Amino acid sequence: GVLRWALWAALPVGGWLLRRDLRAWLAQAAGVKALWRRSDGWSRWVGGLLGFLFFCALLIALAPPLKYDALMYHLTLPQLYLEQGRVGYVPELVMSGMPQTAEMLYTWAAALAGSSAGPVLSVTAALLAVLGLVGWLEERLDTRAAWAGAAALLAGYTLAVSPAWGYVDWLALWFGAAALIALDGWRRLGEARLLRLVGAFAGLALGTKYPAGVLGLVCLLALGWQILRGRARFWPALRQFGLTAVGLALPWLVKNALTTGNPLYPFFFGGGAMNAVRMSVYQGMSSWGNWQDFWLLPLRATYIGVDGAGGYSVSVGPLLLGLGALAWMGRGSLRADQRTTLGSAAFLSLAGLLVWALGNRLSGYLIQTRFYFALFPAFAALAAFGFAGLSRARLGTVGLQRVAGTVVLLALGLNAVEVGLHTVKTGALRTVLGLHSAEAYLADNLGWYAPVMADVRQLGPQTRTLLLFEPRSFYCRPNCAPDEILDRWKRSLTALGSPQAVLAAWKAEGFTHLLVYRAGVEFMRESGDPHVTPAEWAALEAFLADLPEPVNYDNVYWMYDLRP
């Protein structure tokens, strides 16, 4: 049923079915104008800088996709589903076993408006998440604190640029914001409807990516704490939360169980395309860092985390930790309902940090900050409370409100400059305006990858190219097959025993060309990648030496013709 006409038809049908909710939701747009009227000059500066960051993200989203994981599977899976007309098991992409709530939305968007529609949808989700947080924080605190909470979230470089990547993390953050708001409402008002919403958003977060299941876990811990304190009944509360959470996450587990035999595919157990060799490559990584990354995780994630680097791999900015650590300032002056809100954000934050630290002890993969974006609305709420408390404090006869405001504007402004320069450097604006071709844009930002993929496409529909040590197949589908987890050579050699048998098997599978990412091979060898042995590297070199002379793309890629 993944057909373009059906996805187009779903718009008016869905709009009619949800017409009352849509009208009510659109009516709330007036609240944004009212919020702007209530905002003072400082708040409008913050709002303007946030608007500039979203404008930059939109420009990059409208240009052709660039980011690694998007080209590997986040946008490749929707592309494949539209080609096939259905959602199904994809052996060459083990990431197809991940929950795919976001990829389903991207598939729908791509059917309506092309490959850039998915990243644009991600930017929209990010905007809604931030507006929702600002509106809720203004209600719980005040206007300036609400803008400060949003500023703390987007003062980090990665948080500001990642909505445009076509990844799924901001959708998880969006569901995290909704779950936090619903949980706080339930704790204050006790309405069962709100607890069901907490479960729904926790289930949607898990349905977006496995690590976002941390949201459901910390919400469950918060529910348990309420039960222990006698403020909720065990079975009714567990039923209201659990049924909706499980119900919205379960379809992905059932789909995996039916197609691969492993509901948590591609993790933990064999099944589908995951044999013992692939499991050894894909799983198992020692914890990252040292004991400080357990006891000082928030601090380490802030000052060590750098976008694209190892470990945390995210630049979160200084305000989430700097203001969040001050959240308890002035707690005595808060109303009882405000203290409840502070407690909700604090519980989710602290429990989430504990899960994060413990996760890294189990696997170094789980140190990555992006995996925990669903917790960041709670961090932003603590930052808003910290800003409010700092603004009310005095140092002798000097009020600290102006100091707090200056620090927030400085951090957000510097990040806006960095993001703006990055946007200009990519050439996204010129490309969106039609002053720069898509091909030139891709070549400028992806190097040799772009022209090589163009050459693969030009080989024609009767050819099929195997990518070796190159997992990104978005720009060469459908006549290419990726090396998604960089294990194709290892598992083929292990299964068949000799380079000659490997070549014969690849030809039998219908591959007419072989594209080797030579720079990737050299990087893995020099870095001592533990998953490929010296004997396997030597066998690869012998294998390539027996092939005809390749087309050499500056020693970055080598293209071999396997036809007689």
XYZ file of C-alpha atoms in Angstrom:
564
model
C 0.000 0.000 0.000
C 2.975 2.379 -0.143
C 1.779 4.004 -3.363
C 2.072 7.688 -4.162
C -1.598 8.096 -5.075
C -2.650 6.400 -1.826
C -0.375 8.643 0.229
C -1.750 11.710 -1.531
C -5.314 10.476 -0.856
C -4.469 10.025 2.816
C -4.146 13.806 3.214
C -7.791 14.773 2.586
C -9.094 11.591 4.233
C -6.972 12.125 7.328
C -7.806 15.814 7.362
C -11.514 15.055 7.350
C -11.261 12.427 10.084
C -9.224 14.760 12.297
C -10.983 17.980 11.306
C -12.020 18.975 14.832
C -8.561 18.420 16.266
C -6.967 20.260 13.344
C -9.246 23.267 13.796
C -8.526 23.350 17.522
C -4.791 22.999 16.916
C -4.674 25.681 14.238
C -6.644 28.022 16.506
C -3.767 27.800 18.967
C -1.524 29.518 16.414
C -2.897 32.759 17.813
C -1.097 31.846 21.019
C 2.251 32.352 19.281
C 1.318 35.929 18.384
C 0.121 36.542 21.934
C 3.371 35.133 23.298
C 5.347 37.546 21.115
C 3.262 40.507 22.337
C 3.921 39.531 25.957
C 7.658 39.195 25.348
C 9.973 42.042 26.346
C 12.954 43.247 24.313
C 15.338 40.610 25.678
C 12.854 37.805 24.981
C 12.353 39.034 21.424
C 16.103 38.986 20.854
C 16.141 35.373 22.003
C 13.135 34.582 19.820
C 14.789 36.259 16.836
C 17.993 34.247 17.258
C 15.986 31.038 17.573
C 14.107 31.980 14.409
C 17.418 32.529 12.612
C 18.633 29.074 13.697
C 15.475 27.463 12.349
C 15.805 29.421 9.102
C 19.325 28.038 8.657
C 18.079 24.533 9.401
C 15.292 24.931 6.854
C 17.721 26.028 4.150
C 19.916 22.964 4.690
C 16.847 20.707 4.835
C 15.591 22.017 1.486
C 18.939 21.290 -0.187
C 19.906 17.699 -1.149
C 20.568 15.463 1.910
C 24.178 15.143 3.079
C 24.420 13.436 6.447
C 25.883 9.974 6.852
C 23.098 8.046 8.593
C 20.434 9.689 6.447
C 22.184 8.492 3.285
C 22.732 5.094 4.877
C 19.196 4.321 6.043
C 16.976 7.108 7.448
C 16.191 8.429 3.952
C 17.265 5.346 1.991
C 14.568 3.159 3.532
C 11.734 5.535 2.493
C 13.271 5.691 -0.980
C 13.318 1.888 -1.152
C 9.749 1.557 0.159
C 8.501 3.922 -2.527
C 10.415 1.972 -5.190
C 8.918 -1.323 -4.024
C 5.459 0.003 -3.183
C 5.514 -1.675 0.222
C 7.208 -1.791 3.612
C 9.096 -5.025 4.055
C 12.187 -6.829 5.194
C 15.400 -5.446 3.656
C 18.252 -7.953 4.085
C 20.990 -5.586 2.864
C 19.953 -2.917 5.399
C 19.939 -4.397 8.883
C 18.891 -0.980 10.172
C 15.492 -1.759 8.657
C 14.977 -3.689 11.890
C 15.018 -0.445 13.853
C 11.615 1.021 14.824
C 10.545 3.294 11.993
C 7.909 5.775 13.121
C 10.022 8.610 11.703
C 10.895 6.734 8.505
C 7.175 6.132 7.870
C 6.572 9.866 8.098
C 9.563 10.474 5.826
C 8.168 7.951 3.328
C 4.869 9.778 3.265
C 6.593 13.156 2.936
C 8.956 11.939 0.193
C 6.012 10.595 -1.818
C 4.435 14.050 -1.737
C 7.430 16.330 -2.163
C 10.687 14.472 -2.822
C 13.780 13.564 -0.847
C 14.100 16.888 0.988
C 10.623 16.583 2.478
C 11.819 14.245 5.234
C 14.429 16.681 6.589
C 11.892 19.526 6.303
C 9.467 17.440 8.355
C 12.200 16.962 10.966
C 12.704 20.741 11.133
C 8.948 21.138 11.593
C 8.946 18.634 14.458
C 11.825 20.517 16.084
C 9.973 23.824 15.752
C 6.824 22.344 17.293
C 8.853 20.838 20.138
C 10.463 24.201 20.941
C 7.195 26.154 20.654
C 5.487 23.592 22.864
C 8.193 23.892 25.491
C 8.094 27.702 25.413
C 4.306 27.774 25.775
C 4.336 25.259 28.614
C 7.254 26.880 30.458
C 5.616 30.299 30.217
C 2.511 28.818 31.824
C 4.544 27.152 34.563
C 7.037 30.023 35.177
C 7.134 33.250 33.182
C 7.858 34.496 29.672
C 11.559 35.232 30.099
C 12.271 31.882 31.743
C 10.388 30.112 28.943
C 12.575 31.744 26.270
C 15.660 30.961 28.358
C 14.737 27.265 28.418
C 14.441 27.220 24.622
C 17.714 29.136 24.311
C 19.473 26.590 26.530
C 18.280 23.807 24.235
C 19.467 25.458 21.013
C 22.659 27.069 22.303
C 24.373 23.774 21.457
C 25.701 23.556 17.901
C 24.516 19.992 17.245
C 21.065 20.669 18.680
C 20.716 23.654 16.332
C 21.891 22.038 13.081
C 20.618 18.455 13.506
C 16.933 19.136 12.698
C 18.009 19.475 9.050
C 19.872 16.184 8.856
C 16.955 13.878 8.139
C 17.744 11.908 11.292
C 15.089 10.819 13.804
C 16.467 12.319 17.022
C 14.393 15.490 16.997
C 11.201 13.515 16.611
C 12.218 11.593 19.726
C 12.853 14.948 21.440
C 9.415 16.141 20.336
C 7.777 13.087 21.897
C 9.913 13.661 24.985
C 8.566 17.202 25.306
C 4.992 15.984 24.981
C 5.562 13.210 27.546
C 7.095 15.658 30.035
C 4.170 18.068 29.695
C 1.628 15.253 30.079
C 3.478 13.722 33.063
C 3.614 17.055 34.843
C -0.075 17.608 34.144
C -0.934 14.175 35.514
C 1.084 14.754 38.685
C -0.651 18.085 39.258
C -4.193 17.216 38.138
C -4.386 13.433 38.490
C -6.331 12.915 35.236
C -6.058 9.366 33.843
C -6.225 10.787 30.312
C -2.906 12.532 30.844
C -1.225 9.366 32.104
C -2.401 7.555 28.966
C -0.812 10.347 26.942
C 2.468 9.865 28.807
C 2.386 6.220 27.780
C 1.472 7.118 24.198
C 4.392 9.492 23.767
C 6.788 7.076 25.459
C 5.640 4.379 23.038
C 6.054 6.701 20.058
C 9.569 7.572 21.211
C 10.517 3.887 21.402
C 8.888 3.454 18.002
C 11.253 6.116 16.681
C 14.505 4.469 17.812
C 15.414 1.835 20.384
C 17.593 4.113 22.564
C 14.694 6.568 22.881
C 13.066 3.868 24.985
C 14.922 5.591 27.825
C 11.936 7.972 27.913
C 9.528 5.149 28.711
C 11.891 3.765 31.325
C 12.280 7.038 33.227
C 8.542 7.751 32.977
C 7.891 4.286 34.401
C 10.303 5.053 37.255
C 8.466 8.321 37.886
C 5.177 6.427 37.927
C 6.647 3.915 40.390
C 7.761 6.755 42.651
C 4.239 8.174 42.672
C 2.844 4.737 43.524
C 5.311 4.272 46.395
C 4.313 7.670 47.792
C 0.668 6.619 47.712
C -0.287 9.160 45.067
C -1.351 6.603 42.463
C -2.884 3.135 42.537
C -0.626 0.406 41.190
C -2.733 -1.533 38.684
C -4.839 1.319 37.258
C -1.781 3.538 36.783
C 0.319 0.752 35.280
C -2.511 -0.214 32.936
C -3.161 3.338 31.770
C 0.517 3.972 31.098
C 1.611 0.528 29.928
C -1.147 -0.357 27.468
C -0.699 2.772 25.379
C 3.103 2.617 25.516
C 3.275 -1.033 24.499
C 0.499 -0.662 21.956
C 2.341 2.052 20.011
C 5.756 0.353 20.126
C 4.621 -3.236 19.598
C 3.964 -3.141 15.822
C 7.688 -2.761 15.106
C 8.588 -5.699 17.330
C 5.899 -7.861 15.711
C 7.104 -6.880 12.235
C 10.667 -7.911 13.148
C 9.528 -11.188 14.690
C 7.539 -12.093 11.584
C 10.287 -11.184 9.095
C 13.459 -12.219 10.933
C 12.434 -14.314 13.937
C 13.999 -11.734 16.279
C 11.634 -9.036 17.631
C 14.640 -6.867 18.592
C 16.440 -7.337 15.257
C 19.285 -6.598 14.607
C 20.339 -6.755 18.277
C 21.070 -9.485 20.829
C 20.040 -12.545 18.797
C 20.670 -13.964 15.364
C 17.971 -13.938 12.710
C 17.353 -12.568 9.268
C 20.629 -11.365 7.776
C 22.386 -11.317 11.162
C 24.581 -14.398 11.523
C 27.349 -14.976 14.062
C 29.956 -13.102 12.010
C 27.766 -10.043 11.605
C 26.825 -10.068 15.272
C 30.507 -10.034 16.237
C 31.108 -7.005 14.006
C 27.980 -5.063 14.892
C 27.784 -5.563 18.635
C 30.171 -5.422 21.506
C 32.123 -2.279 22.270
C 33.886 -1.557 25.539
C 32.589 1.329 27.621
C 33.805 4.723 26.503
C 36.064 6.902 28.629
C 36.700 6.186 32.307
C 35.077 6.427 35.723
C 34.537 10.152 35.219
C 32.043 9.333 32.460
C 29.880 7.663 35.078
C 30.083 10.086 37.998
C 30.542 13.323 36.024
C 28.540 12.499 32.909
C 26.660 15.823 32.502
C 29.904 17.756 32.847
C 31.807 15.427 30.518
C 29.035 15.491 27.895
C 29.187 19.292 27.955
C 32.915 19.992 27.776
C 34.131 16.852 25.952
C 31.198 16.399 23.604
C 32.079 17.709 20.138
C 29.890 17.358 17.071
C 31.093 14.485 14.894
C 33.906 13.432 17.242
C 34.176 10.144 19.117
C 32.368 9.385 22.327
C 29.518 11.804 23.056
C 29.696 13.134 19.480
C 27.361 16.076 20.183
C 28.003 19.719 21.080
C 25.290 20.506 23.640
C 26.364 24.044 24.537
C 26.954 25.468 28.019
C 23.478 26.571 29.096
C 21.729 23.252 29.738
C 24.239 22.309 32.427
C 25.109 25.830 33.549
C 21.501 26.912 34.167
C 20.142 23.455 34.951
C 22.527 23.097 37.896
C 20.923 26.238 39.368
C 17.358 24.902 39.066
C 16.921 24.699 42.843
C 17.724 28.401 43.371
C 14.700 30.165 44.804
C 12.711 26.942 45.184
C 11.213 28.267 48.389
C 9.551 31.124 46.504
C 7.805 28.814 44.036
C 4.145 27.883 44.273
C 3.281 24.294 45.151
C 2.292 23.487 41.554
C 5.564 24.989 40.274
C 7.526 22.809 42.689
C 5.662 19.817 41.270
C 6.741 20.826 37.756
C 10.326 21.258 38.909
C 10.182 17.824 40.523
C 8.863 16.248 37.307
C 11.709 17.695 35.226
C 14.316 16.886 37.880
C 13.203 13.268 38.267
C 13.253 12.591 34.516
C 16.623 14.328 34.182
C 18.385 12.545 37.043
C 16.913 9.135 36.255
C 17.797 9.627 32.605
C 21.386 10.562 33.399
C 21.700 7.432 35.537
C 20.416 5.244 32.681
C 22.800 7.021 30.289
C 25.802 6.401 32.564
C 24.856 2.760 33.129
C 24.273 2.260 29.391
C 27.847 3.257 28.649
C 29.059 0.617 31.103
C 27.249 -1.989 28.998
C 28.372 -0.741 25.582
C 30.454 2.199 24.428
C 27.930 2.830 21.674
C 25.459 3.998 24.318
C 27.520 7.026 25.332
C 26.330 8.967 22.271
C 24.332 11.996 23.366
C 21.948 11.785 20.392
C 20.511 8.574 21.806
C 19.097 10.551 24.744
C 17.508 13.520 22.980
C 14.107 12.451 24.366
C 15.403 13.569 27.792
C 16.486 17.018 26.649
C 13.116 18.746 27.185
C 13.491 17.890 30.883
C 17.033 19.343 30.829
C 15.666 22.496 29.153
C 12.954 22.802 31.806
C 15.581 22.660 34.555
C 17.534 25.365 32.718
C 14.400 27.539 32.659
C 13.965 27.106 36.413
C 17.657 27.872 36.919
C 17.343 31.067 34.878
C 14.260 32.121 36.860
C 16.019 31.496 40.165
C 19.187 33.284 39.054
C 17.156 36.251 37.791
C 15.540 36.669 41.235
C 18.847 36.407 43.100
C 20.977 39.331 44.207
C 24.698 39.663 44.807
C 24.845 42.267 47.514
C 22.842 45.157 46.093
C 23.177 43.976 42.486
C 20.409 41.928 40.861
C 21.570 39.053 38.671
C 18.748 39.227 36.125
C 20.793 41.302 33.696
C 23.819 39.030 34.138
C 21.716 35.933 33.454
C 20.161 37.533 30.400
C 23.531 38.588 29.016
C 24.985 35.094 29.432
C 22.037 33.520 27.608
C 22.202 36.008 24.730
C 25.956 35.604 24.431
C 25.825 31.792 24.269
C 22.890 31.729 21.857
C 24.339 34.533 19.719
C 27.716 32.842 19.344
C 25.996 29.634 18.320
C 23.886 31.536 15.792
C 27.073 32.948 14.260
C 28.626 29.482 14.034
C 25.490 27.936 12.523
C 25.118 30.830 10.090
C 28.704 30.463 8.880
C 28.187 26.713 8.490
C 25.054 27.320 6.407
C 26.861 29.780 4.157
C 29.809 27.423 3.788
C 27.607 24.553 2.599
C 26.114 26.709 -0.173
C 22.586 25.682 0.820
C 21.052 29.124 0.172
C 22.468 29.377 -3.352
C 21.332 25.827 -4.083
C 17.793 26.415 -2.815
C 17.575 29.605 -4.890
C 18.723 27.732 -7.992
C 22.025 29.611 -8.264
C 24.047 26.458 -7.631
C 23.337 23.001 -9.042
C 22.476 20.070 -6.820
C 25.410 18.134 -8.294
C 27.860 20.906 -7.455
C 26.367 21.231 -3.953
C 26.854 17.523 -3.290
C 30.391 17.559 -4.674
C 31.293 20.603 -2.555
C 30.076 18.930 0.630
C 30.663 15.207 0.032
C 33.841 15.256 -2.046
C 34.418 12.344 -4.401
C 31.351 10.493 -3.127
C 28.979 12.627 -5.220
C 30.580 12.223 -8.701
C 31.299 8.544 -8.035
C 27.642 7.887 -7.183
C 26.662 9.756 -10.353
C 28.935 7.443 -12.345
C 27.353 4.397 -10.710
C 23.906 5.619 -11.733
C 25.111 6.214 -15.290
C 26.243 2.599 -15.655
C 22.657 1.812 -16.603
C 19.767 -0.319 -15.347
C 21.339 -3.567 -16.566
C 24.260 -3.179 -14.146
C 24.489 -3.773 -10.420
C 27.300 -2.368 -8.333
C 28.486 -3.770 -5.023
C 29.785 -1.114 -2.641
C 32.662 -2.320 -0.472
C 33.378 -0.412 2.777
C 30.816 2.202 1.689
C 27.450 2.076 3.502
C 25.744 5.087 1.852
C 23.581 3.963 -1.072
C 21.009 6.780 -1.220
C 22.410 8.374 -4.392
C 23.019 5.168 -6.349
C 19.832 3.195 -5.785
C 18.344 1.021 -7.148
C 21.322 -0.443 -9.027
C 23.731 -0.708 -6.093
C 24.036 -2.643 -2.840
C 25.649 -1.057 0.233
C 28.157 -2.419 2.719
C 26.010 -1.168 5.569
C 28.026 -2.238 8.615
C 31.354 -2.599 6.768
C 31.371 -6.376 7.056
C 30.717 -7.556 3.487
C 34.303 -8.628 2.843
C 34.720 -10.334 6.214
C 31.536 -12.367 6.078
C 31.970 -13.325 2.411
C 35.545 -14.483 2.991
C 34.590 -16.322 6.196
C 31.697 -18.106 4.505
C 33.432 -18.986 1.212
C 37.043 -19.444 2.283
C 38.978 -17.905 -0.628
C 39.049 -14.693 -2.694
C 38.323 -16.687 -5.856
C 35.168 -18.168 -4.345
C 34.103 -14.709 -3.163
C 34.425 -13.266 -6.669
C 32.461 -16.151 -8.178
C 29.707 -15.735 -5.598
C 29.415 -11.991 -6.173
C 29.164 -12.515 -9.923
C 26.515 -15.175 -9.353
C 24.515 -12.636 -7.321
C 24.421 -10.432 -10.414
C 27.026 -7.834 -9.519
C 28.659 -6.360 -12.621
C 30.820 -3.770 -10.865
C 32.662 -3.388 -7.572
C 33.195 0.015 -5.957
C 35.794 0.045 -3.174
C 35.994 2.990 -0.801
C 39.774 2.932 -0.719
C 40.139 5.839 1.709
C 37.818 4.044 4.113
C 39.882 0.875 3.877
C 43.078 2.783 4.687
C 41.437 4.559 7.598
C 40.193 1.302 9.118
C 43.585 -0.363 8.727
C 45.541 2.541 10.193
C 43.153 2.904 13.129
C 43.473 -0.803 13.920
C 39.808 -1.694 13.515
C 39.402 -4.840 15.631
C 36.715 -6.408 13.448
C 38.982 -7.085 10.436
C 42.120 -9.181 10.986
C 45.490 -8.595 9.229
C 44.955 -11.848 7.311
C 41.614 -10.567 6.017
C 43.205 -7.278 4.923
C 45.939 -9.195 3.118
C 43.341 -11.376 1.386
C 41.520 -8.245 0.250
C 44.652 -6.784 -1.311
C 45.356 -10.060 -3.117
C 41.744 -10.189 -4.304
C 41.852 -6.647 -5.708
C 45.230 -7.252 -7.357
C 43.713 -10.059 -9.450
C 40.935 -7.837 -10.804
C 41.206 -5.720 -13.965
C 42.669 -2.224 -13.633
C 40.130 -0.036 -11.831
C 38.904 3.457 -12.562
C 40.794 5.414 -9.911
C 39.073 8.390 -8.298
C 42.116 10.047 -6.748
C 42.732 6.960 -4.562
C 39.500 7.705 -2.708
C 37.344 5.234 -4.648
C 38.310 2.427 -7.023
C 35.734 1.137 -9.513
C 36.193 -2.374 -10.963
C 34.319 -3.847 -13.914
C 33.555 -7.508 -13.101
C 32.069 -8.362 -16.494
C 33.997 -10.743 -18.804
